[in-house]
Amino acid sequence: MTVIYYDADANPLALEGQSIAVIGYGNAGRAFAHNLRDSGHAPVIGNIEDMYSSFARDEGFEVVPIAEAAKAMIKLLLLPDEVMPEVYLNHISPALKQNDALVFASSYNVAFGFIEPPAFVDVMLIAPRASAVAMRERYLERTGTPSFLAVSQDATGAAWDRLLALAQAVGGLRSGAMELTFRQEAELDLFTQQTIIPAIHNLLFTAADVLIREGYPAEAALLDLYLSGELSKSLETAGEIGLVDSLKFLSPTAQYGVLSRLERFNEPKVRRQMEQALQEIREGKFAQEWASEYASGYVRLDAIRQRRRKSPLWEAEQQTLETFRGE
Ligand SMILES: NC(=O)c1ccc[n+]([C@@H]2O[C@H](COP(=O)([O-])OP(=O)(O)OC[C@H]3O[C@@H](n4cnc5c(N)ncnc54)[C@H](OP(=O)(O)O)[C@@H]3O)[C@@H](O)[C@H]2O)c1
C-alpha cells in the first residue's frame, strides 16, 4: 500500500533536545542546513577546511571538523556517494552512540552495502525529488519538494517520528512524501539517470546530426531542438500537469504531428536496453563498477568527458549560446 506523509503527520517535538549535524556543505548540505535553520533548528556543519567551510561560516553556521560534527545525535550525511564510505569509516562510525540517527539524502551506500550501520542506531532517508537548489527555492516559496522517505533501521522505536519531523523541517512534507525502501529509492534514482538522460542526449545529438548533414545551420538546428528552452519548458509543464495534457499548449499542427508520429519511435530495442540497465543496477553491477572507477581516480569518467567535449556539436552549442546571450 502506498503511504504518503504530509506536514500534519509530523510532530516537531520528536527532535526536541537532539543535536543535529549536517556533514558536507555542498549543494545538498547547504540547502538542508538553511532549511533546518529556518525551521528553528541549529545544525552544526562538518566539513573539511576549504572554500565550502568558508561559505558556511559566511552564512552564519558553526563549522567544525567532520569527526567533531559526528558527535551530534542526528547526523545528516550529505557527501558524494562514492566518497561517503571512506568518510563514514574514518570519522562517523567511531562516533556512533546508542540512539543516534544516520540520515541519508541518497540511499545508495546503504542499499548496495557500502555502509553497514550498527544495529543500535536509527537509519533513515530523506530523498528530495528535486535539485538542492530547487529544494531551497521551494522551501522559501513554501511550496515544498516531493520526497521519498525510508527507514531501514528503527533502533529507538522512534525512527519514523524523528524522520517525519526532519522531513517537515527541510520542506519535504509540504507537497507530500512517499514511503519507499532504501533499495527502491536507489534503484529508481539510478534507473532514471542511466536511461532517460542518456536516451534524451542521444536523441538530441542524432537529430542535430541529421539536420546539420542536410544543410541546416548548426545554430538554427540546436536552437530549434533544445537551446531555445522550448523543449525544457514543455517537459516542465509535463511535470506540472502530466505528459498528455502538456500537449494542449501546442498548436493543432504540432499536436497532430506529435501524436500521429509517436508510434514511429516506439522502438523495442530501447525497451530491452532499459531492462538491461535495470538488471545491472539491481544486481549491484553498476555499484561495483562505480566503486572501481572511484578507486582508479575517475580515469574512465575523465576520458569520456574529454571525448564528449571534443565533439563538434559541443563547440556549436557553446557558439550558439554565446550568439543568443544578448547584449
Ligand atoms: N545535489 C543535489 O541536488 C542533491 C539532491 C538530492 C540528494 N543529493 C544527495 O546529497 C549528497 C551530497 O550531494 P551533493 O550534490 O551535495 O554533493 P557536493 O555538492 O559535491 O558536496 C559534497 C560535500 O562533500 C564534501 N566532500 C567531498 N569529498 C570529500 C572527502 N573526500 N572528504 C570529506 N568531505 C568531502 C564536499 O566538501 P569539499 O568540496 O569542501 O571538499 C562537499 O561539502 C549525495 O548523497 C547526493 O546523492 C544531492
mmCIF file of C-alpha atoms and ligand atoms in Angstrom:
data_model
loop_
_atom_site.group_PDB
_atom_site.id
_atom_site.type_symbol
_atom_site.label_atom_id
_atom_site.label_comp_id
_atom_site.label_asym_id
_atom_site.label_seq_id
_atom_site.Cartn_x
_atom_site.Cartn_y
_atom_site.Cartn_z
ATOM 1 C CA MET A 1 0.000 0.000 0.000
ATOM 2 C CA THR A 2 1.281 3.461 -0.888
ATOM 3 C CA VAL A 3 1.837 5.643 2.168
ATOM 4 C CA ILE A 4 2.048 9.418 1.696
ATOM 5 C CA TYR A 5 3.007 11.761 4.524
ATOM 6 C CA TYR A 6 2.188 15.462 4.828
ATOM 7 C CA ASP A 7 3.077 18.218 7.295
ATOM 8 C CA ALA A 8 0.160 17.234 9.542
ATOM 9 C CA ASP A 9 1.785 13.810 10.145
ATOM 10 C CA ALA A 10 4.915 15.319 11.693
ATOM 11 C CA ASN A 11 5.476 16.259 15.314
ATOM 12 C CA PRO A 12 8.395 18.712 15.663
ATOM 13 C CA LEU A 13 8.742 17.660 19.331
ATOM 14 C CA ALA A 14 10.209 14.349 18.104
ATOM 15 C CA LEU A 15 13.504 16.221 17.675
ATOM 16 C CA GLU A 16 13.427 18.057 20.993
ATOM 17 C CA GLY A 17 16.812 18.205 22.729
ATOM 18 C CA GLN A 18 18.623 16.402 19.887
ATOM 19 C CA SER A 19 21.711 17.946 18.326
ATOM 20 C CA ILE A 20 21.865 17.923 14.523
ATOM 21 C CA ALA A 21 24.941 17.884 12.258
ATOM 22 C CA VAL A 22 24.983 18.444 8.522
ATOM 23 C CA ILE A 23 28.074 16.648 7.255
ATOM 24 C CA GLY A 24 29.159 18.048 3.887
ATOM 25 C CA TYR A 25 28.299 21.621 2.905
ATOM 26 C CA GLY A 26 27.984 21.049 -0.859
ATOM 27 C CA ASN A 27 24.810 21.577 -2.882
ATOM 28 C CA ALA A 28 22.608 19.338 -0.756
ATOM 29 C CA GLY A 29 24.282 20.186 2.574
ATOM 30 C CA ARG A 30 23.762 23.902 2.061
ATOM 31 C CA ALA A 31 20.050 23.515 1.195
ATOM 32 C CA PHE A 32 19.374 21.119 4.102
ATOM 33 C CA ALA A 33 21.268 23.332 6.574
ATOM 34 C CA HIS A 34 19.450 26.526 5.576
ATOM 35 C CA ASN A 35 16.032 24.869 5.610
ATOM 36 C CA LEU A 36 16.706 23.302 9.020
ATOM 37 C CA ARG A 37 17.832 26.645 10.444
ATOM 38 C CA ASP A 38 14.825 28.496 9.018
ATOM 39 C CA SER A 39 12.639 25.851 10.678
ATOM 40 C CA GLY A 40 14.123 26.668 14.088
ATOM 41 C CA HIS A 41 16.998 24.161 14.381
ATOM 42 C CA ALA A 42 20.674 24.958 14.889
ATOM 43 C CA PRO A 43 22.637 22.452 12.811
ATOM 44 C CA VAL A 44 26.401 22.369 13.161
ATOM 45 C CA ILE A 45 28.301 21.863 9.890
ATOM 46 C CA GLY A 46 31.003 19.212 9.498
ATOM 47 C CA ASN A 47 33.292 19.950 6.548
ATOM 48 C CA ILE A 48 36.967 19.897 5.637
ATOM 49 C CA GLU A 49 38.626 23.326 5.798
ATOM 50 C CA ASP A 50 38.213 24.796 2.332
ATOM 51 C CA MET A 51 36.051 27.099 0.244
ATOM 52 C CA TYR A 52 32.823 25.355 1.308
ATOM 53 C CA SER A 53 33.570 25.710 5.010
ATOM 54 C CA SER A 54 34.206 29.435 4.413
ATOM 55 C CA PHE A 55 30.829 29.737 2.666
ATOM 56 C CA ALA A 56 29.156 28.033 5.610
ATOM 57 C CA ARG A 57 30.822 30.385 8.112
ATOM 58 C CA ASP A 58 29.971 33.434 5.986
ATOM 59 C CA GLU A 59 26.374 32.250 6.021
ATOM 60 C CA GLY A 60 26.392 32.145 9.804
ATOM 61 C CA PHE A 61 26.905 28.451 10.582
ATOM 62 C CA GLU A 62 29.270 26.926 13.104
ATOM 63 C CA VAL A 63 31.733 24.739 11.162
ATOM 64 C CA VAL A 64 33.793 22.010 12.822
ATOM 65 C CA PRO A 65 35.852 19.043 11.563
ATOM 66 C CA ILE A 66 33.742 16.105 10.385
ATOM 67 C CA ALA A 67 34.766 13.855 13.305
ATOM 68 C CA GLU A 68 33.660 16.593 15.717
ATOM 69 C CA ALA A 69 30.306 17.135 13.950
ATOM 70 C CA ALA A 70 29.758 13.361 14.050
ATOM 71 C CA LYS A 71 29.254 13.641 17.833
ATOM 72 C CA ALA A 72 25.807 15.183 17.188
ATOM 73 C CA MET A 73 22.912 12.844 17.835
ATOM 74 C CA ILE A 74 21.402 13.240 14.357
ATOM 75 C CA LYS A 75 23.910 13.124 11.514
ATOM 76 C CA LEU A 76 22.833 14.063 8.008
ATOM 77 C CA LEU A 77 25.402 12.564 5.638
ATOM 78 C CA LEU A 78 25.478 14.832 2.592
ATOM 79 C CA LEU A 79 28.671 13.752 0.881
ATOM 80 C CA PRO A 80 29.086 12.384 -2.660
ATOM 81 C CA ASP A 81 28.056 8.712 -2.775
ATOM 82 C CA GLU A 82 31.485 7.390 -3.782
ATOM 83 C CA VAL A 83 33.322 9.352 -1.061
ATOM 84 C CA MET A 84 30.919 8.580 1.769
ATOM 85 C CA PRO A 85 32.040 5.024 2.779
ATOM 86 C CA GLU A 86 35.604 6.187 3.498
ATOM 87 C CA VAL A 87 34.477 9.229 5.492
ATOM 88 C CA TYR A 88 31.924 7.084 7.335
ATOM 89 C CA LEU A 89 34.541 4.503 8.294
ATOM 90 C CA ASN A 90 37.168 7.003 9.456
ATOM 91 C CA HIS A 91 35.110 9.780 11.042
ATOM 92 C CA ILE A 92 31.450 8.875 11.546
ATOM 93 C CA SER A 93 31.377 5.263 12.654
ATOM 94 C CA PRO A 94 33.819 5.763 15.608
ATOM 95 C CA ALA A 95 31.476 8.457 16.998
ATOM 96 C CA LEU A 96 28.241 6.430 16.867
ATOM 97 C CA LYS A 97 26.335 6.059 20.145
ATOM 98 C CA GLN A 98 23.125 4.341 21.188
ATOM 99 C CA ASN A 99 20.026 6.233 19.896
ATOM 100 C CA ASP A 100 21.944 8.226 17.298
ATOM 101 C CA ALA A 101 20.418 8.646 13.866
ATOM 102 C CA LEU A 102 22.085 8.473 10.477
ATOM 103 C CA VAL A 103 20.157 10.363 7.823
ATOM 104 C CA PHE A 104 20.926 9.995 4.118
ATOM 105 C CA ALA A 105 19.667 12.028 1.140
ATOM 106 C CA SER A 106 20.582 9.194 -1.227
ATOM 107 C CA SER A 107 20.124 5.573 -0.204
ATOM 108 C CA TYR A 108 22.932 4.353 -2.483
ATOM 109 C CA ASN A 109 25.547 3.316 0.105
ATOM 110 C CA VAL A 110 23.165 1.546 2.463
ATOM 111 C CA ALA A 111 21.195 -0.087 -0.350
ATOM 112 C CA PHE A 112 24.302 -1.539 -2.009
ATOM 113 C CA GLY A 113 26.051 -2.497 1.233
ATOM 114 C CA PHE A 114 28.937 0.011 1.172
ATOM 115 C CA ILE A 115 27.819 1.335 4.571
ATOM 116 C CA GLU A 116 26.516 -1.094 7.212
ATOM 117 C CA PRO A 117 25.462 0.872 10.283
ATOM 118 C CA PRO A 118 25.456 -0.908 13.661
ATOM 119 C CA ALA A 119 22.101 -2.168 14.927
ATOM 120 C CA PHE A 120 21.915 0.397 17.770
ATOM 121 C CA VAL A 121 21.288 3.478 15.545
ATOM 122 C CA ASP A 122 18.309 4.647 13.510
ATOM 123 C CA VAL A 123 18.958 4.705 9.766
ATOM 124 C CA MET A 124 16.734 6.964 7.688
ATOM 125 C CA LEU A 125 16.373 8.513 4.277
ATOM 126 C CA ILE A 126 15.002 11.858 3.058
ATOM 127 C CA ALA A 127 15.461 11.884 -0.701
ATOM 128 C CA PRO A 128 14.090 15.063 -2.270
ATOM 129 C CA ARG A 129 12.957 14.630 -5.879
ATOM 130 C CA ALA A 130 14.473 17.920 -6.963
ATOM 131 C CA SER A 131 17.879 19.518 -7.125
ATOM 132 C CA ALA A 132 19.134 21.002 -3.894
ATOM 133 C CA VAL A 133 18.812 24.495 -5.360
ATOM 134 C CA ALA A 134 15.158 23.863 -6.231
ATOM 135 C CA MET A 135 14.597 22.378 -2.770
ATOM 136 C CA ARG A 136 15.822 25.595 -1.141
ATOM 137 C CA GLU A 137 13.784 27.797 -3.515
ATOM 138 C CA ARG A 138 10.622 25.797 -2.907
ATOM 139 C CA TYR A 139 11.151 25.946 0.841
ATOM 140 C CA LEU A 140 11.304 29.744 0.606
ATOM 141 C CA GLU A 141 8.237 29.826 -1.671
ATOM 142 C CA ARG A 142 6.504 27.488 0.815
ATOM 143 C CA THR A 143 5.644 25.016 -1.956
ATOM 144 C CA GLY A 144 7.861 22.174 -0.653
ATOM 145 C CA THR A 145 9.636 19.386 -2.504
ATOM 146 C CA PRO A 146 8.087 15.954 -3.157
ATOM 147 C CA SER A 147 10.341 13.413 -1.434
ATOM 148 C CA PHE A 148 10.891 9.739 -0.787
ATOM 149 C CA LEU A 149 11.216 8.635 2.833
ATOM 150 C CA ALA A 150 12.536 5.368 4.227
ATOM 151 C CA VAL A 151 13.662 3.808 7.490
ATOM 152 C CA SER A 152 15.995 0.832 7.202
ATOM 153 C CA GLN A 153 16.691 0.504 10.938
ATOM 154 C CA ASP A 154 14.455 1.602 13.784
ATOM 155 C CA ALA A 155 16.690 1.077 16.815
ATOM 156 C CA THR A 156 14.909 3.594 19.035
ATOM 157 C CA GLY A 157 11.336 2.731 18.054
ATOM 158 C CA ALA A 158 11.006 6.447 17.219
ATOM 159 C CA ALA A 159 12.790 6.500 13.854
ATOM 160 C CA TRP A 160 9.656 7.393 11.879
ATOM 161 C CA ASP A 161 8.744 10.198 14.299
ATOM 162 C CA ARG A 162 12.249 11.626 14.018
ATOM 163 C CA LEU A 163 12.309 11.227 10.247
ATOM 164 C CA LEU A 164 8.940 12.929 9.732
ATOM 165 C CA ALA A 165 9.975 15.853 11.949
ATOM 166 C CA LEU A 166 13.221 16.242 9.976
ATOM 167 C CA ALA A 167 11.464 15.892 6.631
ATOM 168 C CA GLN A 168 8.996 18.575 7.666
ATOM 169 C CA ALA A 169 11.824 20.865 8.771
ATOM 170 C CA VAL A 170 13.525 20.679 5.368
ATOM 171 C CA GLY A 171 10.263 21.242 3.466
ATOM 172 C CA GLY A 172 9.931 17.626 2.352
ATOM 173 C CA LEU A 173 6.351 17.051 3.568
ATOM 174 C CA ARG A 174 4.615 20.187 2.330
ATOM 175 C CA SER A 175 3.651 18.715 -1.034
ATOM 176 C CA GLY A 176 3.706 15.081 0.138
ATOM 177 C CA ALA A 177 6.386 12.449 0.755
ATOM 178 C CA MET A 178 6.121 8.811 -0.219
ATOM 179 C CA GLU A 179 7.387 5.851 1.792
ATOM 180 C CA LEU A 180 9.752 3.564 -0.110
ATOM 181 C CA THR A 181 12.513 1.145 0.824
ATOM 182 C CA PHE A 182 16.192 2.172 0.615
ATOM 183 C CA ARG A 183 16.653 -0.303 -2.203
ATOM 184 C CA GLN A 184 13.704 1.024 -4.218
ATOM 185 C CA GLU A 185 14.908 4.624 -3.952
ATOM 186 C CA ALA A 186 18.443 3.728 -5.013
ATOM 187 C CA GLU A 187 17.288 1.645 -7.968
ATOM 188 C CA LEU A 188 14.765 4.221 -9.197
ATOM 189 C CA ASP A 189 17.292 7.034 -8.976
ATOM 190 C CA LEU A 190 19.963 5.131 -10.912
ATOM 191 C CA PHE A 191 17.454 3.873 -13.484
ATOM 192 C CA THR A 192 16.293 7.398 -14.372
ATOM 193 C CA GLN A 193 19.886 8.639 -14.589
ATOM 194 C CA GLN A 194 21.035 5.739 -16.729
ATOM 195 C CA THR A 195 18.113 5.501 -19.155
ATOM 196 C CA ILE A 196 16.138 8.710 -19.638
ATOM 197 C CA ILE A 197 19.018 11.179 -19.562
ATOM 198 C CA PRO A 198 21.363 9.247 -21.914
ATOM 199 C CA ALA A 199 18.438 8.464 -24.238
ATOM 200 C CA ILE A 200 17.452 12.145 -24.460
ATOM 201 C CA HIS A 201 21.065 13.227 -25.046
ATOM 202 C CA ASN A 202 21.433 10.675 -27.832
ATOM 203 C CA LEU A 203 18.142 11.646 -29.438
ATOM 204 C CA LEU A 204 19.116 15.315 -29.476
ATOM 205 C CA PHE A 205 22.601 14.620 -30.817
ATOM 206 C CA THR A 206 21.232 12.326 -33.542
ATOM 207 C CA ALA A 207 18.572 14.864 -34.553
ATOM 208 C CA ALA A 208 21.185 17.659 -34.681
ATOM 209 C CA ASP A 209 23.463 15.488 -36.796
ATOM 210 C CA VAL A 210 20.644 14.689 -39.251
ATOM 211 C CA LEU A 211 19.744 18.369 -39.654
ATOM 212 C CA ILE A 212 23.319 19.647 -39.967
ATOM 213 C CA ARG A 213 24.174 16.998 -42.573
ATOM 214 C CA GLU A 214 21.076 18.087 -44.531
ATOM 215 C CA GLY A 215 22.471 21.612 -44.691
ATOM 216 C CA TYR A 216 20.621 23.454 -41.909
ATOM 217 C CA PRO A 217 22.792 25.949 -39.996
ATOM 218 C CA ALA A 218 24.026 24.294 -36.783
ATOM 219 C CA GLU A 219 22.879 27.235 -34.647
ATOM 220 C CA ALA A 220 19.352 27.070 -36.082
ATOM 221 C CA ALA A 221 19.174 23.291 -35.601
ATOM 222 C CA LEU A 222 20.355 23.448 -31.989
ATOM 223 C CA LEU A 223 18.083 26.363 -31.157
ATOM 224 C CA ASP A 224 15.078 24.604 -32.591
ATOM 225 C CA LEU A 225 15.892 21.301 -30.936
ATOM 226 C CA TYR A 226 16.586 22.424 -27.371
ATOM 227 C CA LEU A 227 18.716 25.537 -26.883
ATOM 228 C CA SER A 228 15.722 27.882 -27.152
ATOM 229 C CA GLY A 229 14.366 26.362 -23.936
ATOM 230 C CA GLU A 230 11.051 25.396 -25.592
ATOM 231 C CA LEU A 231 11.680 21.682 -25.038
ATOM 232 C CA SER A 232 12.645 22.106 -21.386
ATOM 233 C CA LYS A 233 9.590 24.322 -20.842
ATOM 234 C CA SER A 234 7.372 21.629 -22.344
ATOM 235 C CA LEU A 235 8.923 18.995 -20.034
ATOM 236 C CA GLU A 236 8.490 21.341 -17.083
ATOM 237 C CA THR A 237 4.809 21.720 -17.986
ATOM 238 C CA ALA A 238 4.572 17.910 -18.220
ATOM 239 C CA GLY A 239 5.989 17.752 -14.682
ATOM 240 C CA GLU A 240 3.222 20.074 -13.516
ATOM 241 C CA ILE A 241 0.153 18.761 -15.385
ATOM 242 C CA GLY A 242 1.234 15.459 -16.975
ATOM 243 C CA LEU A 243 2.671 14.422 -20.362
ATOM 244 C CA VAL A 244 -0.697 14.082 -22.082
ATOM 245 C CA ASP A 245 -2.140 17.434 -21.001
ATOM 246 C CA SER A 246 1.113 19.290 -21.672
ATOM 247 C CA LEU A 247 0.413 18.801 -25.391
ATOM 248 C CA LYS A 248 -2.634 21.053 -25.248
ATOM 249 C CA PHE A 249 -0.332 24.088 -25.141
ATOM 250 C CA LEU A 250 0.973 23.179 -28.604
ATOM 251 C CA SER A 251 -0.677 24.379 -31.831
ATOM 252 C CA PRO A 252 -3.083 21.897 -33.507
ATOM 253 C CA THR A 253 -0.437 21.356 -36.235
ATOM 254 C CA ALA A 254 2.146 20.449 -33.599
ATOM 255 C CA GLN A 255 -0.287 18.258 -31.661
ATOM 256 C CA TYR A 256 -1.197 16.305 -34.784
ATOM 257 C CA GLY A 257 2.488 15.984 -35.733
ATOM 258 C CA VAL A 258 3.417 14.632 -32.297
ATOM 259 C CA LEU A 259 0.507 12.234 -31.863
ATOM 260 C CA SER A 260 0.453 10.838 -35.403
ATOM 261 C CA ARG A 261 4.221 10.056 -35.238
ATOM 262 C CA LEU A 262 4.508 8.761 -31.661
ATOM 263 C CA GLU A 263 4.436 5.089 -32.664
ATOM 264 C CA ARG A 264 7.367 5.507 -35.096
ATOM 265 C CA PHE A 265 9.683 5.971 -32.176
ATOM 266 C CA ASN A 266 8.295 3.133 -30.093
ATOM 267 C CA GLU A 267 11.471 1.106 -30.519
ATOM 268 C CA PRO A 268 11.611 -2.377 -28.860
ATOM 269 C CA LYS A 269 15.422 -2.145 -28.676
ATOM 270 C CA VAL A 270 15.139 0.838 -26.335
ATOM 271 C CA ARG A 271 12.908 -1.165 -24.001
ATOM 272 C CA ARG A 272 15.437 -4.017 -23.951
ATOM 273 C CA GLN A 273 18.228 -1.565 -23.147
ATOM 274 C CA MET A 274 16.184 -0.158 -20.291
ATOM 275 C CA GLU A 275 15.530 -3.649 -18.926
ATOM 276 C CA GLN A 276 19.243 -4.398 -19.140
ATOM 277 C CA ALA A 277 20.112 -1.179 -17.304
ATOM 278 C CA LEU A 278 17.650 -2.070 -14.535
ATOM 279 C CA GLN A 279 19.095 -5.565 -14.237
ATOM 280 C CA GLU A 280 22.662 -4.255 -13.918
ATOM 281 C CA ILE A 281 21.511 -1.831 -11.242
ATOM 282 C CA ARG A 282 19.579 -4.462 -9.270
ATOM 283 C CA GLU A 283 22.410 -6.982 -9.391
ATOM 284 C CA GLY A 284 24.760 -4.341 -7.965
ATOM 285 C CA LYS A 285 26.943 -4.447 -11.101
ATOM 286 C CA PHE A 286 26.756 -0.701 -11.620
ATOM 287 C CA ALA A 287 27.591 -0.020 -7.954
ATOM 288 C CA GLN A 288 30.693 -2.252 -8.201
ATOM 289 C CA GLU A 289 31.708 -0.597 -11.471
ATOM 290 C CA TRP A 290 31.361 2.881 -9.941
ATOM 291 C CA ALA A 291 33.359 1.835 -6.835
ATOM 292 C CA SER A 292 36.217 0.635 -9.100
ATOM 293 C CA GLU A 293 36.004 3.839 -11.117
ATOM 294 C CA TYR A 294 36.370 5.918 -7.925
ATOM 295 C CA ALA A 295 39.281 3.721 -6.794
ATOM 296 C CA SER A 296 41.006 4.301 -10.151
ATOM 297 C CA GLY A 297 40.777 8.095 -9.736
ATOM 298 C CA TYR A 298 37.885 8.561 -12.209
ATOM 299 C CA VAL A 299 40.069 7.572 -15.205
ATOM 300 C CA ARG A 300 37.191 6.432 -17.399
ATOM 301 C CA LEU A 301 34.872 9.274 -16.359
ATOM 302 C CA ASP A 302 37.515 11.870 -17.250
ATOM 303 C CA ALA A 303 38.215 10.192 -20.601
ATOM 304 C CA ILE A 304 34.514 10.122 -21.553
ATOM 305 C CA ARG A 305 34.096 13.761 -20.528
ATOM 306 C CA GLN A 306 37.104 14.762 -22.670
ATOM 307 C CA ARG A 307 35.764 12.832 -25.640
ATOM 308 C CA ARG A 308 32.388 14.475 -25.276
ATOM 309 C CA ARG A 309 33.925 17.938 -25.136
ATOM 310 C CA LYS A 310 35.822 17.303 -28.350
ATOM 311 C CA SER A 311 32.618 16.627 -30.259
ATOM 312 C CA PRO A 312 31.948 19.311 -32.923
ATOM 313 C CA LEU A 313 28.457 19.656 -31.526
ATOM 314 C CA TRP A 314 29.802 20.858 -28.180
ATOM 315 C CA GLU A 315 31.577 23.717 -29.935
ATOM 316 C CA ALA A 316 28.462 24.570 -31.949
ATOM 317 C CA GLU A 317 26.430 24.521 -28.731
ATOM 318 C CA GLN A 318 28.755 26.957 -26.967
ATOM 319 C CA GLN A 319 28.827 29.228 -30.003
ATOM 320 C CA THR A 320 25.039 29.257 -30.286
ATOM 321 C CA LEU A 321 24.646 30.022 -26.596
ATOM 322 C CA GLU A 322 27.152 32.870 -26.934
ATOM 323 C CA THR A 323 25.395 34.272 -30.037
ATOM 324 C CA PHE A 324 21.968 34.332 -28.414
ATOM 325 C CA ARG A 325 23.036 35.525 -24.990
ATOM 326 C CA GLY A 326 22.057 39.058 -25.951
ATOM 327 C CA GLU A 327 23.982 42.238 -25.314
HETATM 328 N N1 LIG B 1 22.881 17.988 -5.363
HETATM 329 C C1 LIG B 1 21.612 17.697 -5.284
HETATM 330 O O1 LIG B 1 20.776 18.380 -5.872
HETATM 331 C C2 LIG B 1 21.123 16.546 -4.436
HETATM 332 C C3 LIG B 1 19.745 16.308 -4.337
HETATM 333 C C4 LIG B 1 19.300 15.256 -3.549
HETATM 334 C C5 LIG B 1 20.212 14.452 -2.892
HETATM 335 N N2 LIG B 1 21.554 14.682 -3.020
HETATM 336 C C6 LIG B 1 22.487 13.796 -2.294
HETATM 337 O O2 LIG B 1 23.237 14.567 -1.368
HETATM 338 C C7 LIG B 1 24.537 14.004 -1.205
HETATM 339 C C8 LIG B 1 25.586 15.077 -1.476
HETATM 340 O O3 LIG B 1 25.496 15.502 -2.845
HETATM 341 P P1 LIG B 1 25.910 16.971 -3.298
HETATM 342 O O4 LIG B 1 25.381 17.143 -4.675
HETATM 343 O O5 LIG B 1 25.535 17.966 -2.259
HETATM 344 O O6 LIG B 1 27.498 16.856 -3.369
HETATM 345 P P2 LIG B 1 28.556 18.049 -3.489
HETATM 346 O O7 LIG B 1 27.885 19.321 -3.859
HETATM 347 O O8 LIG B 1 29.642 17.514 -4.348
HETATM 348 O O9 LIG B 1 29.068 18.256 -1.988
HETATM 349 C C9 LIG B 1 29.641 17.271 -1.284
HETATM 350 C C10 LIG B 1 30.250 17.728 0.041
HETATM 351 O O10 LIG B 1 31.124 16.645 0.385
HETATM 352 C C11 LIG B 1 32.417 17.138 0.701
HETATM 353 N N3 LIG B 1 33.469 16.192 0.309
HETATM 354 C C12 LIG B 1 33.803 15.775 -0.931
HETATM 355 N N4 LIG B 1 34.823 14.897 -0.881
HETATM 356 C C13 LIG B 1 35.138 14.768 0.426
HETATM 357 C C14 LIG B 1 36.090 13.990 1.134
HETATM 358 N N5 LIG B 1 36.918 13.158 0.497
HETATM 359 N N6 LIG B 1 36.126 14.104 2.480
HETATM 360 C C15 LIG B 1 35.285 14.913 3.132
HETATM 361 N N7 LIG B 1 34.351 15.674 2.518
HETATM 362 C C16 LIG B 1 34.274 15.594 1.192
HETATM 363 C C17 LIG B 1 32.499 18.413 -0.097
HETATM 364 O O11 LIG B 1 33.413 19.206 0.584
HETATM 365 P P3 LIG B 1 34.561 19.989 -0.179
HETATM 366 O O12 LIG B 1 34.125 20.213 -1.587
HETATM 367 O O13 LIG B 1 34.662 21.181 0.631
HETATM 368 O O14 LIG B 1 35.726 19.092 -0.148
HETATM 369 C C18 LIG B 1 31.088 18.981 -0.013
HETATM 370 O O15 LIG B 1 30.915 19.676 1.185
HETATM 371 C C19 LIG B 1 24.616 12.825 -2.161
HETATM 372 O O16 LIG B 1 24.262 11.684 -1.422
HETATM 373 C C20 LIG B 1 23.545 13.144 -3.179
HETATM 374 O O17 LIG B 1 23.054 11.999 -3.808
HETATM 375 C C21 LIG B 1 22.024 15.717 -3.769
#
